mmCIF file of C-alpha atoms and ligand atoms in Angstrom:
data_model
loop_
_atom_site.group_PDB
_atom_site.id
_atom_site.type_symbol
_atom_site.label_atom_id
_atom_site.label_comp_id
_atom_site.label_asym_id
_atom_site.label_seq_id
_atom_site.Cartn_x
_atom_site.Cartn_y
_atom_site.Cartn_z
ATOM 1 C CA UNK U 11 -30.536 -17.768 45.588
ATOM 2 C CA UNK U 12 -27.939 -20.641 44.335
ATOM 3 C CA UNK U 13 -30.883 -21.867 41.994
ATOM 4 C CA UNK U 14 -30.961 -17.970 40.822
ATOM 5 C CA UNK U 15 -27.651 -17.166 39.998
ATOM 6 C CA UNK U 16 -27.446 -20.126 37.676
ATOM 7 C CA UNK U 17 -30.772 -19.227 35.858
ATOM 8 C CA UNK U 18 -29.054 -15.830 35.603
ATOM 9 C CA UNK U 19 -25.832 -17.350 33.757
ATOM 10 C CA UNK U 20 -27.175 -19.510 32.101
ATOM 11 C CA UNK U 21 -29.650 -17.193 30.751
ATOM 12 C CA UNK U 22 -27.068 -14.744 29.930
ATOM 13 C CA UNK U 23 -25.073 -17.265 28.970
ATOM 14 C CA UNK U 24 -27.242 -18.736 26.195
ATOM 15 C CA UNK U 25 -27.642 -14.483 24.962
ATOM 16 C CA UNK U 26 -23.906 -14.755 24.698
ATOM 17 C CA UNK U 27 -23.640 -17.691 23.064
ATOM 18 C CA UNK U 28 -27.007 -16.178 20.839
ATOM 19 C CA UNK U 29 -25.032 -13.309 20.090
ATOM 20 C CA UNK U 30 -21.491 -14.737 18.741
ATOM 21 C CA UNK U 31 -22.765 -16.827 16.390
ATOM 22 C CA UNK U 32 -25.169 -14.737 15.181
ATOM 23 C CA UNK U 33 -21.737 -12.583 14.524
ATOM 24 C CA UNK U 34 -19.489 -15.006 13.806
ATOM 25 C CA UNK U 35 -21.503 -16.671 11.265
ATOM 26 C CA UNK U 36 -21.991 -13.569 9.172
ATOM 27 C CA UNK U 37 -18.367 -12.573 9.238
ATOM 28 C CA UNK U 38 -18.100 -15.992 8.080
ATOM 29 C CA UNK U 39 -20.745 -15.742 5.661
ATOM 30 C CA UNK U 40 -19.407 -12.152 4.276
ATOM 31 C CA UNK U 41 -15.727 -13.421 3.999
ATOM 32 C CA UNK U 42 -16.818 -17.359 2.056
ATOM 33 C CA UNK U 43 -18.671 -14.853 -0.023
ATOM 34 C CA UNK U 44 -15.980 -12.074 -0.951
ATOM 35 C CA UNK U 45 -13.483 -15.004 -1.677
ATOM 36 C CA UNK U 46 -15.520 -16.024 -4.478
ATOM 37 C CA UNK U 47 -16.345 -12.806 -5.878
ATOM 38 C CA UNK U 48 -12.718 -12.294 -5.579
ATOM 39 C CA UNK U 49 -11.937 -14.685 -8.142
ATOM 40 C CA UNK U 50 -15.297 -13.926 -10.416
ATOM 41 C CA UNK U 51 -13.758 -10.154 -10.137
ATOM 42 C CA UNK U 52 -10.736 -10.126 -11.787
ATOM 43 C CA UNK U 53 -12.057 -11.797 -14.616
ATOM 44 C CA UNK U 54 -15.213 -9.469 -14.766
ATOM 45 C CA UNK U 55 -13.146 -5.850 -14.673
ATOM 46 C CA UNK U 56 -14.990 -5.185 -11.686
ATOM 47 C CA UNK U 57 -11.407 -3.995 -10.571
ATOM 48 C CA UNK U 58 -10.585 0.057 -11.086
ATOM 49 C CA UNK U 59 -6.934 1.461 -10.336
ATOM 50 C CA UNK U 60 -7.300 4.927 -8.561
ATOM 51 C CA UNK U 61 -3.942 6.915 -7.910
ATOM 52 C CA UNK U 62 -3.233 9.446 -5.414
ATOM 53 C CA UNK U 63 -0.560 12.170 -6.274
ATOM 54 C CA UNK U 64 2.388 12.667 -3.956
ATOM 55 C CA UNK U 65 3.388 15.756 -4.016
ATOM 56 C CA UNK U 66 7.287 17.248 -3.331
ATOM 57 C CA UNK U 67 7.943 19.777 -1.310
ATOM 58 C CA UNK U 68 10.885 21.266 -2.664
ATOM 59 C CA UNK U 69 8.927 22.475 -5.523
ATOM 60 C CA UNK U 70 5.496 22.122 -4.853
ATOM 61 C CA UNK U 71 4.980 20.053 -7.644
ATOM 62 C CA UNK U 72 3.383 16.407 -8.344
ATOM 63 C CA UNK U 73 6.208 13.575 -8.862
ATOM 64 C CA UNK U 74 4.354 10.574 -8.282
ATOM 65 C CA UNK U 75 1.380 8.861 -7.192
ATOM 66 C CA UNK U 76 0.725 5.943 -5.770
ATOM 67 C CA UNK U 77 -1.658 3.239 -7.323
ATOM 68 C CA UNK U 78 -4.604 1.675 -5.241
ATOM 69 C CA UNK U 79 -7.038 -1.017 -6.397
ATOM 70 C CA UNK U 80 -10.308 -0.285 -5.975
ATOM 71 C CA UNK U 81 -13.224 -2.945 -5.982
ATOM 72 C CA UNK U 82 -16.828 -1.827 -6.524
ATOM 73 C CA UNK U 83 -18.879 -5.214 -5.289
ATOM 74 C CA UNK U 84 -23.007 -5.612 -5.378
ATOM 75 C CA UNK U 85 -22.682 -1.277 -5.913
ATOM 76 C CA UNK U 86 -20.186 -0.180 -2.773
ATOM 77 C CA UNK U 87 -16.564 -0.253 -2.993
ATOM 78 C CA UNK U 88 -15.026 -2.952 -0.967
ATOM 79 C CA UNK U 89 -11.746 -1.589 1.260
ATOM 80 C CA UNK U 90 -8.411 -3.019 -0.096
ATOM 81 C CA UNK U 91 -7.643 -3.565 3.750
ATOM 82 C CA UNK U 92 -10.696 -5.957 4.066
ATOM 83 C CA UNK U 93 -10.586 -7.308 0.517
ATOM 84 C CA UNK U 94 -5.763 -7.314 -0.421
ATOM 85 C CA UNK U 95 -6.000 -9.872 2.683
ATOM 86 C CA UNK U 96 -8.022 -12.211 1.343
ATOM 87 C CA UNK U 97 -6.428 -12.162 -1.849
ATOM 88 C CA UNK U 98 -3.514 -13.334 -0.237
ATOM 89 C CA UNK U 99 -4.970 -16.263 2.334
ATOM 90 C CA UNK U 100 -6.233 -17.367 -1.342
ATOM 91 C CA UNK U 101 -3.215 -16.752 -3.499
ATOM 92 C CA UNK U 102 -5.110 -15.101 -5.895
ATOM 93 C CA UNK U 103 -2.657 -12.089 -4.727
ATOM 94 C CA UNK U 104 -0.790 -13.506 -7.032
ATOM 95 C CA UNK U 105 -3.042 -12.928 -10.159
ATOM 96 C CA UNK U 106 -4.574 -9.986 -8.978
ATOM 97 C CA UNK U 107 -0.694 -7.930 -8.412
ATOM 98 C CA UNK U 108 -0.068 -9.165 -11.929
ATOM 99 C CA UNK U 109 -3.056 -7.360 -13.146
ATOM 100 C CA UNK U 110 -2.575 -4.224 -10.742
ATOM 101 C CA UNK U 111 1.285 -3.650 -13.037
ATOM 102 C CA UNK U 112 -0.279 -4.464 -16.703
ATOM 103 C CA UNK U 113 -2.622 -1.866 -15.907
ATOM 104 C CA UNK U 114 -0.098 0.869 -13.839
ATOM 105 C CA UNK U 115 2.510 -0.174 -16.635
ATOM 106 C CA UNK U 116 0.424 0.629 -19.620
ATOM 107 C CA UNK U 117 -0.697 3.768 -17.725
ATOM 108 C CA UNK U 118 3.155 5.338 -17.534
ATOM 109 C CA UNK U 119 3.252 4.824 -20.754
ATOM 110 C CA UNK U 120 0.161 6.978 -21.338
ATOM 111 C CA UNK U 121 1.266 9.378 -19.121
ATOM 112 C CA UNK U 122 4.941 9.531 -20.814
ATOM 113 C CA UNK U 123 3.583 11.292 -23.857
ATOM 114 C CA UNK U 124 2.241 14.417 -21.845
ATOM 115 C CA UNK U 125 3.726 14.250 -18.371
ATOM 116 C CA UNK U 126 6.837 12.856 -18.813
ATOM 117 C CA UNK U 127 8.458 13.577 -15.375
ATOM 118 C CA UNK U 128 5.329 11.447 -13.349
ATOM 119 C CA UNK U 129 6.132 8.452 -12.073
ATOM 120 C CA UNK U 130 3.895 5.747 -10.225
ATOM 121 C CA UNK U 131 4.865 4.103 -7.283
ATOM 122 C CA UNK U 132 3.098 0.215 -6.747
ATOM 123 C CA UNK U 133 2.256 -1.676 -3.746
ATOM 124 C CA UNK U 134 3.692 -5.732 -4.241
ATOM 125 C CA UNK U 135 2.396 -7.929 -1.189
ATOM 126 C CA UNK U 136 4.482 -9.474 1.070
ATOM 127 C CA UNK U 137 2.940 -12.673 -0.062
ATOM 128 C CA UNK U 138 4.759 -11.972 -3.729
ATOM 129 C CA UNK U 139 8.069 -12.289 -2.003
ATOM 130 C CA UNK U 140 7.056 -15.903 -0.258
ATOM 131 C CA UNK U 141 9.679 -17.657 -1.787
ATOM 132 C CA UNK U 142 12.265 -17.829 -4.034
ATOM 133 C CA UNK U 143 10.313 -18.677 -7.141
ATOM 134 C CA UNK U 144 7.601 -16.379 -6.255
ATOM 135 C CA UNK U 145 10.467 -13.773 -6.611
ATOM 136 C CA UNK U 146 11.621 -14.858 -9.450
ATOM 137 C CA UNK U 147 8.314 -14.874 -10.953
ATOM 138 C CA UNK U 148 7.334 -10.916 -10.388
ATOM 139 C CA UNK U 149 10.383 -9.935 -11.599
ATOM 140 C CA UNK U 150 10.314 -12.058 -15.062
ATOM 141 C CA UNK U 151 6.531 -11.221 -15.149
ATOM 142 C CA UNK U 152 7.472 -6.957 -14.767
ATOM 143 C CA UNK U 153 9.776 -7.712 -17.518
ATOM 144 C CA UNK U 154 7.381 -9.268 -19.646
ATOM 145 C CA UNK U 155 4.931 -6.712 -19.512
ATOM 146 C CA UNK U 156 7.157 -4.085 -20.552
ATOM 147 C CA UNK U 157 8.742 -6.403 -23.620
ATOM 148 C CA UNK U 158 4.482 -6.872 -24.435
ATOM 149 C CA UNK U 159 4.305 -3.129 -24.068
ATOM 150 C CA UNK U 160 6.754 -1.369 -25.881
ATOM 151 C CA UNK U 161 9.498 -2.645 -28.320
ATOM 152 C CA UNK U 162 11.615 1.035 -26.874
ATOM 153 C CA UNK U 163 13.094 0.433 -22.969
ATOM 154 C CA UNK U 164 10.837 0.791 -20.563
ATOM 155 C CA UNK U 165 10.861 4.124 -18.474
ATOM 156 C CA UNK U 166 11.277 1.476 -15.189
ATOM 157 C CA UNK U 167 13.357 4.363 -13.719
ATOM 158 C CA UNK U 168 10.085 6.316 -13.086
ATOM 159 C CA UNK U 169 8.466 3.441 -11.420
ATOM 160 C CA UNK U 170 8.375 2.808 -6.998
ATOM 161 C CA UNK U 171 7.978 -0.418 -5.674
ATOM 162 C CA UNK U 172 6.510 -0.156 -2.154
ATOM 163 C CA UNK U 173 7.051 -3.151 -0.270
ATOM 164 C CA UNK U 174 5.803 -3.757 3.608
ATOM 165 C CA UNK U 175 8.387 -3.467 6.578
ATOM 166 C CA UNK U 176 7.566 -6.953 8.015
ATOM 167 C CA UNK U 177 9.195 -7.915 4.507
ATOM 168 C CA UNK U 178 12.134 -6.851 5.574
ATOM 169 C CA UNK U 179 12.293 -9.026 8.520
ATOM 170 C CA UNK U 180 12.552 -12.328 6.474
ATOM 171 C CA UNK U 181 16.679 -11.260 6.390
ATOM 172 C CA UNK U 182 17.255 -13.929 3.472
ATOM 173 C CA UNK U 183 20.041 -13.217 0.851
ATOM 174 C CA UNK U 184 17.774 -14.524 -2.265
ATOM 175 C CA UNK U 185 15.479 -11.411 -1.336
ATOM 176 C CA UNK U 186 18.105 -8.775 -0.902
ATOM 177 C CA UNK U 187 18.885 -10.334 -4.352
ATOM 178 C CA UNK U 188 15.880 -9.939 -5.786
ATOM 179 C CA UNK U 189 15.058 -6.249 -4.389
ATOM 180 C CA UNK U 190 18.422 -5.190 -6.332
ATOM 181 C CA UNK U 191 17.542 -7.142 -9.611
ATOM 182 C CA UNK U 192 14.785 -4.559 -10.050
ATOM 183 C CA UNK U 193 17.131 -1.800 -8.735
ATOM 184 C CA UNK U 194 19.222 -2.563 -11.480
ATOM 185 C CA UNK U 195 16.517 -2.927 -13.593
ATOM 186 C CA UNK U 196 15.581 0.916 -12.988
ATOM 187 C CA UNK U 197 13.046 0.421 -10.598
ATOM 188 C CA UNK U 198 13.180 2.582 -7.082
ATOM 189 C CA UNK U 199 12.234 0.196 -3.925
ATOM 190 C CA UNK U 200 9.948 2.138 -0.482
ATOM 191 C CA UNK U 201 9.305 0.579 2.800
ATOM 192 C CA UNK U 202 5.497 1.493 2.870
ATOM 193 C CA UNK U 203 3.654 1.892 6.651
ATOM 194 C CA UNK U 204 7.207 3.019 8.060
ATOM 195 C CA UNK U 205 7.319 2.333 12.120
ATOM 196 C CA UNK U 206 3.889 -0.192 11.906
ATOM 197 C CA UNK U 207 5.925 -2.929 11.785
ATOM 198 C CA UNK U 208 8.686 -4.687 14.179
ATOM 199 C CA UNK U 209 11.476 -4.211 12.252
ATOM 200 C CA UNK U 210 14.677 -2.333 13.684
ATOM 201 C CA UNK U 211 16.052 0.760 12.057
ATOM 202 C CA UNK U 212 19.294 -1.208 11.706
ATOM 203 C CA UNK U 213 17.582 -3.160 8.437
ATOM 204 C CA UNK U 214 16.980 0.273 6.692
ATOM 205 C CA UNK U 215 21.061 0.135 5.715
ATOM 206 C CA UNK U 216 20.867 -3.721 4.866
ATOM 207 C CA UNK U 217 18.468 -3.457 2.360
ATOM 208 C CA UNK U 218 18.773 -2.253 -1.296
ATOM 209 C CA UNK U 219 16.044 0.674 -0.359
ATOM 210 C CA UNK U 220 15.721 4.303 -2.443
ATOM 211 C CA UNK U 221 12.659 5.527 0.235
ATOM 212 C CA UNK U 222 10.985 5.388 3.477
ATOM 213 C CA UNK U 223 6.920 6.066 3.849
ATOM 214 C CA UNK U 224 6.455 6.593 7.235
ATOM 215 C CA UNK U 225 2.713 5.791 8.061
ATOM 216 C CA UNK U 226 0.328 7.885 8.560
ATOM 217 C CA UNK U 227 -0.338 7.173 12.159
ATOM 218 C CA UNK U 228 2.863 9.064 12.569
ATOM 219 C CA UNK U 229 1.767 11.952 10.677
ATOM 220 C CA UNK U 230 -1.492 12.166 11.771
ATOM 221 C CA UNK U 231 -1.996 14.949 15.149
ATOM 222 C CA UNK U 232 1.879 15.187 14.802
ATOM 223 C CA UNK U 233 0.782 18.460 15.942
ATOM 224 C CA UNK U 234 -0.486 17.661 19.340
ATOM 225 C CA UNK U 235 2.696 15.641 19.972
ATOM 226 C CA UNK U 236 5.811 16.693 20.929
ATOM 227 C CA UNK U 237 7.365 12.766 21.566
ATOM 228 C CA UNK U 238 5.328 11.739 17.854
ATOM 229 C CA UNK U 239 7.621 14.959 16.257
ATOM 230 C CA UNK U 240 10.677 13.807 17.837
ATOM 231 C CA UNK U 241 10.691 10.648 16.503
ATOM 232 C CA UNK U 242 9.457 11.259 12.872
ATOM 233 C CA UNK U 243 12.487 13.611 12.683
ATOM 234 C CA UNK U 244 14.337 10.763 14.567
ATOM 235 C CA UNK U 245 13.575 8.958 11.547
ATOM 236 C CA UNK U 246 13.729 11.045 9.173
ATOM 237 C CA UNK U 247 17.667 12.264 10.042
ATOM 238 C CA UNK U 248 18.582 8.821 10.394
ATOM 239 C CA UNK U 249 16.868 7.744 6.182
ATOM 240 C CA UNK U 250 18.777 10.744 5.249
ATOM 241 C CA UNK U 251 22.246 10.108 6.443
ATOM 242 C CA UNK U 252 21.707 6.602 4.806
ATOM 243 C CA UNK U 253 20.740 8.351 1.331
ATOM 244 C CA UNK U 254 17.158 7.143 1.650
ATOM 245 C CA UNK U 255 13.994 9.547 0.491
ATOM 246 C CA UNK U 256 11.762 10.776 3.005
ATOM 247 C CA UNK U 257 8.065 10.421 2.286
ATOM 248 C CA UNK U 258 5.266 11.687 4.807
ATOM 249 C CA UNK U 259 1.490 9.873 4.279
ATOM 250 C CA UNK U 260 -1.654 10.848 5.440
ATOM 251 C CA UNK U 261 -1.322 14.546 5.489
ATOM 252 C CA UNK U 262 -4.331 15.808 6.391
ATOM 253 C CA UNK U 263 -3.958 19.275 7.727
ATOM 254 C CA UNK U 264 -2.382 22.058 7.270
ATOM 255 C CA UNK U 265 -0.753 21.576 11.121
ATOM 256 C CA UNK U 266 0.443 18.790 10.039
ATOM 257 C CA UNK U 267 1.911 19.493 6.785
ATOM 258 C CA UNK U 268 3.769 22.014 9.188
ATOM 259 C CA UNK U 269 5.151 19.845 10.994
ATOM 260 C CA UNK U 270 6.394 17.713 8.053
ATOM 261 C CA UNK U 271 8.245 20.763 6.411
ATOM 262 C CA UNK U 272 10.631 21.392 9.345
ATOM 263 C CA UNK U 273 10.873 18.010 9.911
ATOM 264 C CA UNK U 274 12.248 18.686 6.431
ATOM 265 C CA UNK U 275 10.399 15.607 4.617
ATOM 266 C CA UNK U 276 11.001 15.721 1.202
ATOM 267 C CA UNK U 277 7.902 14.482 -0.250
ATOM 268 C CA UNK U 278 3.669 13.877 0.573
ATOM 269 C CA UNK U 279 0.773 12.314 0.460
ATOM 270 C CA UNK U 280 -2.500 12.803 1.617
ATOM 271 C CA UNK U 281 -5.763 13.724 2.157
ATOM 272 C CA UNK U 282 -4.655 17.557 2.481
ATOM 273 C CA UNK U 283 -3.513 17.552 -1.013
ATOM 274 C CA UNK U 284 -5.377 15.442 -2.890
ATOM 275 C CA UNK U 285 -8.098 12.030 -2.254
ATOM 276 C CA UNK U 286 -7.535 8.706 -4.451
ATOM 277 C CA UNK U 287 -8.762 9.890 -7.939
ATOM 278 C CA UNK U 288 -9.435 8.109 -11.471
ATOM 279 C CA UNK U 289 -7.009 7.764 -14.388
ATOM 280 C CA UNK U 290 -9.015 10.245 -15.991
ATOM 281 C CA UNK U 291 -8.713 12.266 -12.899
ATOM 282 C CA UNK U 292 -5.269 12.397 -12.628
ATOM 283 C CA UNK U 293 -4.847 13.400 -16.321
ATOM 284 C CA UNK U 294 -7.235 16.515 -16.499
ATOM 285 C CA UNK U 295 -5.619 17.669 -13.250
ATOM 286 C CA UNK U 296 -1.792 16.968 -14.790
ATOM 287 C CA UNK U 297 -2.882 19.024 -17.769
HETATM 288 P P1 C2E K 20 -0.869 1.924 1.699
HETATM 289 O O1 C2E K 20 -0.113 1.400 0.808
HETATM 290 O O2 C2E K 20 -0.321 2.587 3.195
HETATM 291 O O3 C2E K 20 -1.542 3.159 1.045
HETATM 292 C C1 C2E K 20 -2.069 4.528 1.451
HETATM 293 C C2 C2E K 20 -3.591 4.415 2.056
HETATM 294 O O4 C2E K 20 -3.736 5.580 2.517
HETATM 295 C C3 C2E K 20 -4.886 4.083 1.182
HETATM 296 O O5 C2E K 20 -5.733 3.370 1.729
HETATM 297 C C4 C2E K 20 -5.038 5.791 0.848
HETATM 298 O O6 C2E K 20 -6.364 6.045 0.625
HETATM 299 C C5 C2E K 20 -4.971 5.753 2.036
HETATM 300 N N1 C2E K 20 -4.408 7.167 2.737
HETATM 301 C C6 C2E K 20 -3.816 8.651 1.672
HETATM 302 N N2 C2E K 20 -3.588 9.817 2.619
HETATM 303 C C7 C2E K 20 -4.820 9.601 3.563
HETATM 304 C C8 C2E K 20 -5.214 11.326 4.652
HETATM 305 O O7 C2E K 20 -4.616 12.053 4.564
HETATM 306 N N3 C2E K 20 -5.783 10.447 5.571
HETATM 307 C C9 C2E K 20 -6.646 8.797 5.476
HETATM 308 N N4 C2E K 20 -7.041 8.622 6.524
HETATM 309 N N5 C2E K 20 -5.986 7.919 4.313
HETATM 310 C C10 C2E K 20 -5.336 8.235 3.627
HETATM 311 P P2 C2E K 20 -6.704 2.471 0.581
HETATM 312 O O8 C2E K 20 -6.120 2.891 -0.368
HETATM 313 O O9 C2E K 20 -7.456 1.978 1.654
HETATM 314 O O10 C2E K 20 -5.091 1.535 0.628
HETATM 315 C C11 C2E K 20 -5.578 0.763 1.607
HETATM 316 C C12 C2E K 20 -4.003 0.046 1.509
HETATM 317 O O11 C2E K 20 -4.560 -1.435 0.934
HETATM 318 C C13 C2E K 20 -3.165 0.277 1.066
HETATM 319 O O12 C2E K 20 -1.876 0.784 2.251
HETATM 320 C C14 C2E K 20 -2.101 -1.470 0.902
HETATM 321 O O13 C2E K 20 -1.195 -1.794 1.630
HETATM 322 C C15 C2E K 20 -3.120 -2.011 0.606
HETATM 323 N N6 C2E K 20 -2.918 -1.988 -1.335
HETATM 324 C C16 C2E K 20 -4.200 -0.882 -2.245
HETATM 325 N N7 C2E K 20 -3.713 -1.062 -3.434
HETATM 326 C C17 C2E K 20 -3.048 -1.931 -2.824
HETATM 327 C C18 C2E K 20 -2.729 -2.790 -4.473
HETATM 328 O O14 C2E K 20 -2.635 -3.004 -5.398
HETATM 329 N N8 C2E K 20 -2.013 -3.778 -3.863
HETATM 330 C C19 C2E K 20 -1.307 -4.363 -2.937
HETATM 331 N N9 C2E K 20 -0.736 -5.531 -2.690
HETATM 332 N N10 C2E K 20 -2.059 -3.647 -1.830
HETATM 333 C C20 C2E K 20 -2.753 -2.601 -1.961
HETATM 334 MG MG1 MG K 21 1.110 1.429 -0.069
HETATM 335 MG MG1 MG K 22 1.169 3.303 3.351
HETATM 336 MG MG1 MG K 23 -1.107 1.141 4.805
#
């Protein structure tokens, strides 16, 4: 009996070992391949910007679009949820972020010609705020892009920068000063995916921010959960008391939209209205 048990466990053990190494090896290979491909992608123009409209619920008009990075690799789109962390761990995020801002700010000037009321909201990785010098680089690079794009004053007031909640846990004076510099230029600061990090609500009053974007996990199926609704309403009330704008992310159904309206959230973004789209599609839509 003992022999048999040993035999079975050895056999199972061998199977498991086999299964895990294969899976792990595949993952490691994919990561290594993507890492190498990412570096080449930036030089070979394999990235593209998509835009997802954000709608004001008072006027029912598009007020802004969030810029979302797309990467087509070997004929398929790789999710930013997969490649952004790779770009962050390899340090490529700084160059990639610079490219996103360059393209977005240039497109903003195009938008200004036909739709001067439409702004753009750009995601900036927390890694670009990692050190004092990275923060200074970020601000200087935004100023330089603007100077190179136009001799006129750049419409910074039409730009929003989305940072993540986890950044606010690095409660450093330099970070506060950097965010304040961006705001002094006219740029708005939004806290993205609000509610998913570990920051406390009190951070909202300490940081120079203009807007919070309530994460889609709080919005989705909100019509089914009274507690979730109470939470979203409380976050919204508090944000309004602090003079912050609130955007609901991930609205997919008419029920979710109804709830967002009753919570007095002022703007929404989600597949119910529009999926992320190309530049050309956005221009056609605004037309
Ligand atoms: P995010 O900034 O929170 O962007 C919103 C994400 O939610 C986008 O996913 C968008 O397509 C998705 N979304 C919008 N409405 C709905 C909806 O109704 N239902 C569902 N299920 N999803 C919805 P995407 O484009 O895959 O981007 C994922 C994340 O990757 C972004 O989350 C952001 O954190 C990051 N990311 C994307 N572009 C950039 C970039 O240029 N720079 C940086 N640093 N991060 C980026
Ligand atoms: Mg975002
Ligand atoms: Mg978000
Ligand atoms: Mg997100």
